[in-house]
């Protein structure tokens, strides 16, 4: 049986890392999911003047400091994207493409996605539109798919899909050098709308249309309500109380995903509260 962690933390930005150090200090077994850069938003900040003790640093400097801090505490990040979290009473199951993890408490610190959903994205979710290529790839064996990739990591998923699907179109929503297999067709155009009847039929772009049975929208984060079924939202953010507890017992949230202001110290502070609340529930049990 796989290890059941005390606390699983989804997201490696300031909220998630703050939750991680606080839970670790309280001797809880933790697992943290995120990415190598910790947070794209951290990497992009040219100058940060409002993080106490670090006046005038760049976001990259701050990231290096965070790295030093968590490494000193033997905290590792698992570079995996969680696609679903299921509350199963006493514990949670967290699904990655081909495996799962278990934890008694979960802290959602997934940040906020500013890009708007495509027209038709929500309507066709589960009917040809998907947020996870590796999870749904088998459904598209020998079929045509289009991938709207919002980050370099989506290229890995595109390469994986191209081994299963008959034809893969890749629509990058960022600029970089591509590392894609030759069979993948890169389409530099702006996606506008997903259309179909009962199922997805095509993706309409500004300059052309692509007929496809599957359309994958790969962003840094999955919308929270898709990530955790039954999660209560309020004006686009996860609804929490002062303990950072969501409507789902044992599931906490912290950082940008809970609402404005979108700021580092607010995120780190909420990460701490979420961790201490989770620890308190574990200890009271
Ligand atoms: P994020 O930093 O967004 O981190 C979330 C992490 O979770 C990401 O790494 C993401 O990949 C990961 N994740 C999401 N979903 C999953 C999943 N399903 N599985 C695994 N991992 C997942 N704030 C300030 O206070 N001062 C500033 O000077 C400042 N400057 C900024 C400049 C720029 C250009 C930008 C974009 C933002 C700036 N901010 C600033 C805002 C600040 O970056 C955010 O408020 C802060 O990063 C929020 O932290 P967070 O931990 O909530 O989320």
Tab-separated table of C-alpha atoms and ligand atoms in Angstrom:
chain	number	residue	atom	x	y	z
A	1	UNK	CA	0.000	0.000	0.000
A	2	UNK	CA	1.295	3.519	-0.771
A	3	UNK	CA	2.315	5.788	2.105
A	4	UNK	CA	-0.478	7.946	3.497
A	5	UNK	CA	0.971	11.422	4.197
A	6	UNK	CA	-0.332	13.671	6.958
A	7	UNK	CA	-0.609	16.638	4.605
A	8	UNK	CA	-0.462	16.942	0.810
A	9	UNK	CA	0.273	20.435	-0.492
A	10	UNK	CA	-0.679	21.209	-4.082
A	11	UNK	CA	1.343	24.132	-5.440
A	12	UNK	CA	4.915	25.292	-4.901
A	13	UNK	CA	4.467	29.077	-4.849
A	14	UNK	CA	4.901	31.135	-1.652
A	15	UNK	CA	1.624	29.787	-0.209
A	16	UNK	CA	2.518	26.128	-0.717
A	17	UNK	CA	6.119	26.490	0.457
A	18	UNK	CA	5.081	28.421	3.542
A	19	UNK	CA	2.544	25.669	4.324
A	20	UNK	CA	5.293	23.086	3.803
A	21	UNK	CA	7.839	24.621	6.202
A	22	UNK	CA	5.234	25.170	8.899
A	23	UNK	CA	3.883	21.618	8.666
A	24	UNK	CA	7.411	20.215	8.663
A	25	UNK	CA	8.377	22.231	11.756
A	26	UNK	CA	5.416	20.535	13.459
A	27	UNK	CA	6.783	17.116	12.503
A	28	UNK	CA	4.088	16.196	10.027
A	29	UNK	CA	4.797	13.999	7.049
A	30	UNK	CA	4.218	16.103	3.956
A	31	UNK	CA	4.277	15.833	0.201
A	32	UNK	CA	4.472	18.942	-1.971
A	33	UNK	CA	3.513	19.022	-5.663
A	34	UNK	CA	4.640	21.774	-8.010
A	35	UNK	CA	7.350	22.596	-10.478
A	36	UNK	CA	11.075	23.210	-10.727
A	37	UNK	CA	10.751	27.023	-10.824
A	38	UNK	CA	8.295	26.910	-7.882
A	39	UNK	CA	6.030	29.533	-9.474
A	40	UNK	CA	6.010	31.257	-12.864
A	41	UNK	CA	4.761	34.401	-11.199
A	42	UNK	CA	7.756	34.415	-8.881
A	43	UNK	CA	10.162	34.035	-11.788
A	44	UNK	CA	8.545	36.876	-13.729
A	45	UNK	CA	8.617	39.551	-11.010
A	46	UNK	CA	11.280	42.121	-12.036
A	47	UNK	CA	11.564	43.747	-8.594
A	48	UNK	CA	9.886	42.990	-5.286
A	49	UNK	CA	9.759	45.802	-2.736
A	50	UNK	CA	7.181	44.461	-0.312
A	51	UNK	CA	8.545	41.135	0.928
A	52	UNK	CA	9.660	41.811	4.480
A	53	UNK	CA	13.432	41.533	4.882
A	54	UNK	CA	14.164	41.337	1.139
A	55	UNK	CA	13.734	44.890	-0.171
A	56	UNK	CA	14.446	45.332	-3.880
A	57	UNK	CA	15.077	41.681	-4.744
A	58	UNK	CA	14.029	40.154	-8.040
A	59	UNK	CA	11.472	37.333	-8.052
A	60	UNK	CA	14.286	35.009	-9.141
A	61	UNK	CA	16.379	36.040	-6.083
A	62	UNK	CA	13.396	35.316	-3.882
A	63	UNK	CA	12.953	31.925	-5.522
A	64	UNK	CA	16.650	31.129	-4.800
A	65	UNK	CA	16.119	32.104	-1.157
A	66	UNK	CA	13.028	29.882	-0.957
A	67	UNK	CA	15.040	27.048	-2.495
A	68	UNK	CA	17.824	27.464	0.086
A	69	UNK	CA	15.227	27.497	2.873
A	70	UNK	CA	13.330	24.366	1.884
A	71	UNK	CA	16.518	22.467	1.003
A	72	UNK	CA	17.886	23.211	4.483
A	73	UNK	CA	14.734	21.634	5.877
A	74	UNK	CA	14.925	18.591	3.554
A	75	UNK	CA	11.693	19.498	1.809
A	76	UNK	CA	11.483	18.249	-1.772
A	77	UNK	CA	9.023	19.185	-4.452
A	78	UNK	CA	7.447	16.460	-6.552
A	79	UNK	CA	7.332	17.810	-10.100
A	80	UNK	CA	3.904	16.470	-10.930
A	81	UNK	CA	0.581	18.084	-11.734
A	82	UNK	CA	-2.355	16.854	-9.689
A	83	UNK	CA	-5.412	16.422	-11.872
A	84	UNK	CA	-8.039	15.424	-9.316
A	85	UNK	CA	-8.464	15.289	-5.577
A	86	UNK	CA	-11.127	12.987	-4.146
A	87	UNK	CA	-12.323	13.257	-0.551
A	88	UNK	CA	-12.860	9.730	0.759
A	89	UNK	CA	-13.900	10.439	4.338
A	90	UNK	CA	-10.819	9.766	6.484
A	91	UNK	CA	-8.381	10.645	3.729
A	92	UNK	CA	-7.914	12.104	0.233
A	93	UNK	CA	-6.706	10.508	-2.967
A	94	UNK	CA	-4.710	12.752	-5.278
A	95	UNK	CA	-4.556	11.669	-8.899
A	96	UNK	CA	-1.598	12.246	-11.208
A	97	UNK	CA	-1.695	10.866	-14.771
A	98	UNK	CA	-0.878	7.237	-14.062
A	99	UNK	CA	-0.619	7.079	-10.281
A	100	UNK	CA	-2.187	8.346	-7.084
A	101	UNK	CA	-1.167	9.568	-3.635
A	102	UNK	CA	-2.977	9.539	-0.306
A	103	UNK	CA	-3.049	12.152	2.437
A	104	UNK	CA	-5.120	12.821	5.547
A	105	UNK	CA	-5.315	16.578	4.855
A	106	UNK	CA	-4.930	18.605	1.682
A	107	UNK	CA	-3.827	22.208	1.207
A	108	UNK	CA	-4.702	23.761	-2.158
A	109	UNK	CA	-2.196	26.496	-3.038
A	110	UNK	CA	-2.541	26.403	-6.787
A	111	UNK	CA	-2.420	30.152	-7.505
A	112	UNK	CA	-4.790	31.829	-9.917
A	113	UNK	CA	-5.051	31.453	-13.655
A	114	UNK	CA	-5.606	34.784	-15.387
A	115	UNK	CA	-6.263	33.493	-18.887
A	116	UNK	CA	-9.988	33.221	-19.599
A	117	UNK	CA	-11.466	29.862	-20.639
A	118	UNK	CA	-11.986	29.467	-24.395
A	119	UNK	CA	-15.532	29.813	-25.642
A	120	UNK	CA	-17.018	26.299	-25.450
A	121	UNK	CA	-14.257	24.998	-23.115
A	122	UNK	CA	-16.493	24.432	-20.103
A	123	UNK	CA	-19.402	23.151	-22.230
A	124	UNK	CA	-17.306	20.403	-23.832
A	125	UNK	CA	-15.265	19.395	-20.784
A	126	UNK	CA	-15.412	15.590	-20.623
A	127	UNK	CA	-16.918	15.521	-24.124
A	128	UNK	CA	-13.710	15.962	-26.073
A	129	UNK	CA	-12.188	18.884	-24.146
A	130	UNK	CA	-9.707	17.949	-21.422
A	131	UNK	CA	-7.116	19.434	-19.064
A	132	UNK	CA	-4.883	16.344	-18.893
A	133	UNK	CA	-3.315	14.763	-21.958
A	134	UNK	CA	-1.627	11.902	-20.147
A	135	UNK	CA	-4.869	10.930	-18.350
A	136	UNK	CA	-7.140	10.983	-21.392
A	137	UNK	CA	-4.691	9.982	-24.134
A	138	UNK	CA	-6.027	6.402	-24.500
A	139	UNK	CA	-9.411	7.824	-25.547
A	140	UNK	CA	-7.771	9.354	-28.625
A	141	UNK	CA	-5.966	6.346	-30.084
A	142	UNK	CA	-5.638	6.885	-33.853
A	143	UNK	CA	-7.690	10.089	-33.651
A	144	UNK	CA	-6.911	13.748	-34.339
A	145	UNK	CA	-6.273	16.064	-31.401
A	146	UNK	CA	-5.333	19.700	-30.884
A	147	UNK	CA	-3.347	20.911	-27.886
A	148	UNK	CA	-3.494	24.492	-26.681
A	149	UNK	CA	-0.303	24.699	-24.617
A	150	UNK	CA	0.179	27.543	-22.159
A	151	UNK	CA	3.646	26.503	-20.932
A	152	UNK	CA	6.747	24.625	-22.047
A	153	UNK	CA	5.736	21.595	-19.980
A	154	UNK	CA	2.756	21.009	-22.281
A	155	UNK	CA	5.233	19.955	-24.964
A	156	UNK	CA	5.986	16.777	-23.007
A	157	UNK	CA	2.285	15.950	-22.983
A	158	UNK	CA	2.075	16.711	-26.718
A	159	UNK	CA	4.975	14.340	-27.462
A	160	UNK	CA	3.311	11.657	-25.347
A	161	UNK	CA	-0.024	12.103	-27.138
A	162	UNK	CA	1.605	11.966	-30.561
A	163	UNK	CA	2.600	8.359	-29.881
A	164	UNK	CA	-1.070	7.426	-29.460
A	165	UNK	CA	-3.078	9.796	-31.629
A	166	UNK	CA	-3.074	9.761	-35.396
A	167	UNK	CA	-2.427	13.497	-35.747
A	168	UNK	CA	-1.467	16.142	-33.176
A	169	UNK	CA	-1.718	19.906	-33.671
A	170	UNK	CA	0.129	22.051	-31.131
A	171	UNK	CA	-0.990	25.637	-30.585
A	172	UNK	CA	1.570	27.382	-28.329
A	173	UNK	CA	0.321	30.286	-26.228
A	174	UNK	CA	3.870	31.404	-25.369
A	175	UNK	CA	7.128	32.051	-27.195
A	176	UNK	CA	10.103	29.695	-26.923
A	177	UNK	CA	12.154	27.155	-28.874
A	178	UNK	CA	9.994	24.092	-29.334
A	179	UNK	CA	11.115	20.606	-28.413
A	180	UNK	CA	8.389	18.664	-30.210
A	181	UNK	CA	8.480	15.456	-32.230
A	182	UNK	CA	8.529	15.974	-36.005
A	183	UNK	CA	5.082	14.454	-36.478
A	184	UNK	CA	3.452	17.267	-34.463
A	185	UNK	CA	2.174	20.226	-36.467
A	186	UNK	CA	2.792	23.574	-34.774
A	187	UNK	CA	0.049	26.116	-35.426
A	188	UNK	CA	0.937	29.667	-34.397
A	189	UNK	CA	-2.530	31.155	-34.224
A	190	UNK	CA	-5.039	32.363	-31.633
A	191	UNK	CA	-7.673	29.847	-30.483
A	192	UNK	CA	-11.145	31.364	-30.315
A	193	UNK	CA	-13.783	28.686	-29.787
A	194	UNK	CA	-14.386	24.976	-29.347
A	195	UNK	CA	-17.421	23.834	-31.299
A	196	UNK	CA	-19.369	20.621	-31.810
A	197	UNK	CA	-22.726	18.992	-31.192
A	198	UNK	CA	-22.750	16.280	-28.534
A	199	UNK	CA	-18.954	16.075	-28.684
A	200	UNK	CA	-16.080	18.305	-29.770
A	201	UNK	CA	-15.813	18.616	-33.533
A	202	UNK	CA	-13.402	21.444	-34.167
A	203	UNK	CA	-11.294	24.247	-32.814
A	204	UNK	CA	-11.818	27.616	-34.398
A	205	UNK	CA	-8.729	29.798	-34.515
A	206	UNK	CA	-8.365	33.370	-35.740
A	207	UNK	CA	-6.907	32.354	-39.099
A	208	UNK	CA	-8.112	28.771	-39.596
A	209	UNK	CA	-10.150	25.869	-38.225
A	210	UNK	CA	-8.875	22.491	-37.059
A	211	UNK	CA	-11.142	19.456	-37.101
A	212	UNK	CA	-10.324	17.368	-34.043
A	213	UNK	CA	-11.989	14.808	-31.790
A	214	UNK	CA	-10.019	15.916	-28.761
A	215	UNK	CA	-8.898	19.358	-27.597
A	216	UNK	CA	-6.479	19.644	-24.681
A	217	UNK	CA	-6.091	22.908	-22.822
A	218	UNK	CA	-2.875	22.677	-20.810
A	219	UNK	CA	-2.311	25.497	-18.313
A	220	UNK	CA	-0.236	25.811	-15.120
A	221	UNK	CA	-3.240	24.981	-13.018
A	222	UNK	CA	-6.527	23.139	-13.321
A	223	UNK	CA	-9.565	25.228	-12.239
A	224	UNK	CA	-10.090	24.452	-8.503
A	225	UNK	CA	-13.687	23.304	-8.990
A	226	UNK	CA	-12.472	20.781	-11.589
A	227	UNK	CA	-9.587	19.738	-9.343
A	228	UNK	CA	-11.750	18.998	-6.312
A	229	UNK	CA	-15.347	17.940	-7.040
A	230	UNK	CA	-17.816	19.728	-4.787
A	231	UNK	CA	-15.430	22.543	-3.827
A	232	UNK	CA	-17.358	25.715	-3.070
A	233	UNK	CA	-16.255	28.815	-4.966
A	234	UNK	CA	-17.068	32.473	-4.418
A	235	UNK	CA	-16.574	35.023	-7.195
A	236	UNK	CA	-13.967	32.886	-8.923
A	237	UNK	CA	-11.997	32.017	-5.782
A	238	UNK	CA	-12.040	29.116	-3.339
A	239	UNK	CA	-14.324	29.946	-0.416
A	240	UNK	CA	-12.477	29.585	2.919
A	241	UNK	CA	-13.046	30.550	6.547
A	242	UNK	CA	-10.470	32.234	8.819
A	243	UNK	CA	-8.715	28.894	9.353
A	244	UNK	CA	-8.355	28.629	5.549
A	245	UNK	CA	-10.724	25.653	5.641
A	246	UNK	CA	-12.858	25.077	2.529
A	247	UNK	CA	-16.361	23.590	2.560
A	248	UNK	CA	-14.763	20.122	2.360
A	249	UNK	CA	-13.621	18.816	5.780
A	250	UNK	CA	-9.833	18.373	5.885
A	251	UNK	CA	-9.293	20.419	2.726
A	252	UNK	CA	-7.670	23.850	3.166
A	253	UNK	CA	-6.697	26.525	0.643
A	254	UNK	CA	-4.185	29.389	0.670
A	255	UNK	CA	-2.727	32.116	-1.525
A	256	UNK	CA	-4.004	33.703	-4.720
A	257	UNK	CA	-6.563	30.912	-5.182
A	258	UNK	CA	-8.548	32.192	-2.178
A	259	UNK	CA	-8.814	35.792	-3.414
A	260	UNK	CA	-7.233	39.235	-3.570
A	261	UNK	CA	-4.853	40.840	-2.842
A	262	UNK	CA	-2.603	38.713	-5.057
A	263	UNK	CA	0.593	39.238	-3.083
A	264	UNK	CA	3.519	37.149	-1.822
A	265	UNK	CA	3.179	37.902	1.858
A	266	UNK	CA	-0.558	37.330	1.886
A	267	UNK	CA	0.053	33.989	0.156
A	268	UNK	CA	2.802	32.993	2.587
A	269	UNK	CA	0.688	34.063	5.591
A	270	UNK	CA	-2.306	32.064	4.437
A	271	UNK	CA	-0.057	29.068	3.746
A	272	UNK	CA	1.042	29.229	7.365
A	273	UNK	CA	-2.526	29.443	8.690
A	274	UNK	CA	-3.639	26.550	6.468
A	275	UNK	CA	-0.757	24.377	7.680
A	276	UNK	CA	-1.344	25.193	11.354
A	277	UNK	CA	-5.067	24.504	11.000
A	278	UNK	CA	-4.359	21.155	9.337
A	279	UNK	CA	-1.803	20.305	12.050
A	280	UNK	CA	-4.284	21.218	14.764
A	281	UNK	CA	-6.943	18.910	13.247
A	282	UNK	CA	-4.398	16.078	13.019
A	283	UNK	CA	-3.242	16.588	16.622
A	284	UNK	CA	-6.776	16.814	18.014
A	285	UNK	CA	-7.588	13.525	16.380
B	1	LIG	P1	1.592	30.876	-7.283
B	1	LIG	O1	2.823	31.664	-7.005
B	1	LIG	O2	0.852	31.169	-8.537
B	1	LIG	O3	2.000	29.351	-7.229
B	1	LIG	C1	1.111	28.319	-7.516
B	1	LIG	C2	1.896	27.100	-7.932
B	1	LIG	O4	1.042	25.954	-7.928
B	1	LIG	C3	2.475	27.176	-9.341
B	1	LIG	O5	3.801	26.756	-9.326
B	1	LIG	C4	1.653	26.182	-10.145
B	1	LIG	O6	2.370	25.574	-11.195
B	1	LIG	C5	1.332	25.147	-9.048
B	1	LIG	N1	0.146	24.370	-9.353
B	1	LIG	C6	-1.063	24.825	-9.716
B	1	LIG	N2	-1.911	23.810	-9.897
B	1	LIG	C7	-1.220	22.673	-9.637
B	1	LIG	C8	-1.562	21.297	-9.674
B	1	LIG	N3	-2.787	20.904	-10.008
B	1	LIG	N4	-0.613	20.378	-9.350
B	1	LIG	C9	0.641	20.789	-9.013
B	1	LIG	N5	1.020	22.089	-8.963
B	1	LIG	C10	0.098	23.022	-9.283
B	1	LIG	N6	3.343	40.121	-5.350
B	1	LIG	C11	3.919	40.888	-4.406
B	1	LIG	O7	3.590	40.794	-3.233
B	1	LIG	N7	4.909	41.769	-4.750
B	1	LIG	C12	5.364	41.945	-6.022
B	1	LIG	O8	6.272	42.730	-6.278
B	1	LIG	C13	4.756	41.126	-7.038
B	1	LIG	N8	5.174	41.215	-8.307
B	1	LIG	C14	4.612	40.416	-9.258
B	1	LIG	C15	5.060	40.533	-10.585
B	1	LIG	C16	4.514	39.752	-11.572
B	1	LIG	C17	5.001	39.874	-12.985
B	1	LIG	C18	3.467	38.828	-11.236
B	1	LIG	C19	2.855	37.946	-12.311
B	1	LIG	C20	3.011	38.708	-9.930
B	1	LIG	C21	3.574	39.505	-8.919
B	1	LIG	N9	3.133	39.410	-7.599
B	1	LIG	C22	3.723	40.210	-6.642
B	1	LIG	C23	2.041	38.502	-7.219
B	1	LIG	C24	2.597	37.158	-6.684
B	1	LIG	O9	3.411	36.581	-7.680
B	1	LIG	C25	1.481	36.185	-6.301
B	1	LIG	O10	0.588	36.821	-5.418
B	1	LIG	C26	2.049	34.938	-5.619
B	1	LIG	O11	2.960	34.273	-6.473
B	1	LIG	C27	0.923	33.992	-5.202
B	1	LIG	O12	1.467	32.865	-4.615
B	1	LIG	P2	0.670	31.467	-4.590
B	1	LIG	O13	1.563	30.529	-3.871
B	1	LIG	O14	-0.696	31.677	-4.125
B	1	LIG	O15	0.534	31.033	-6.129
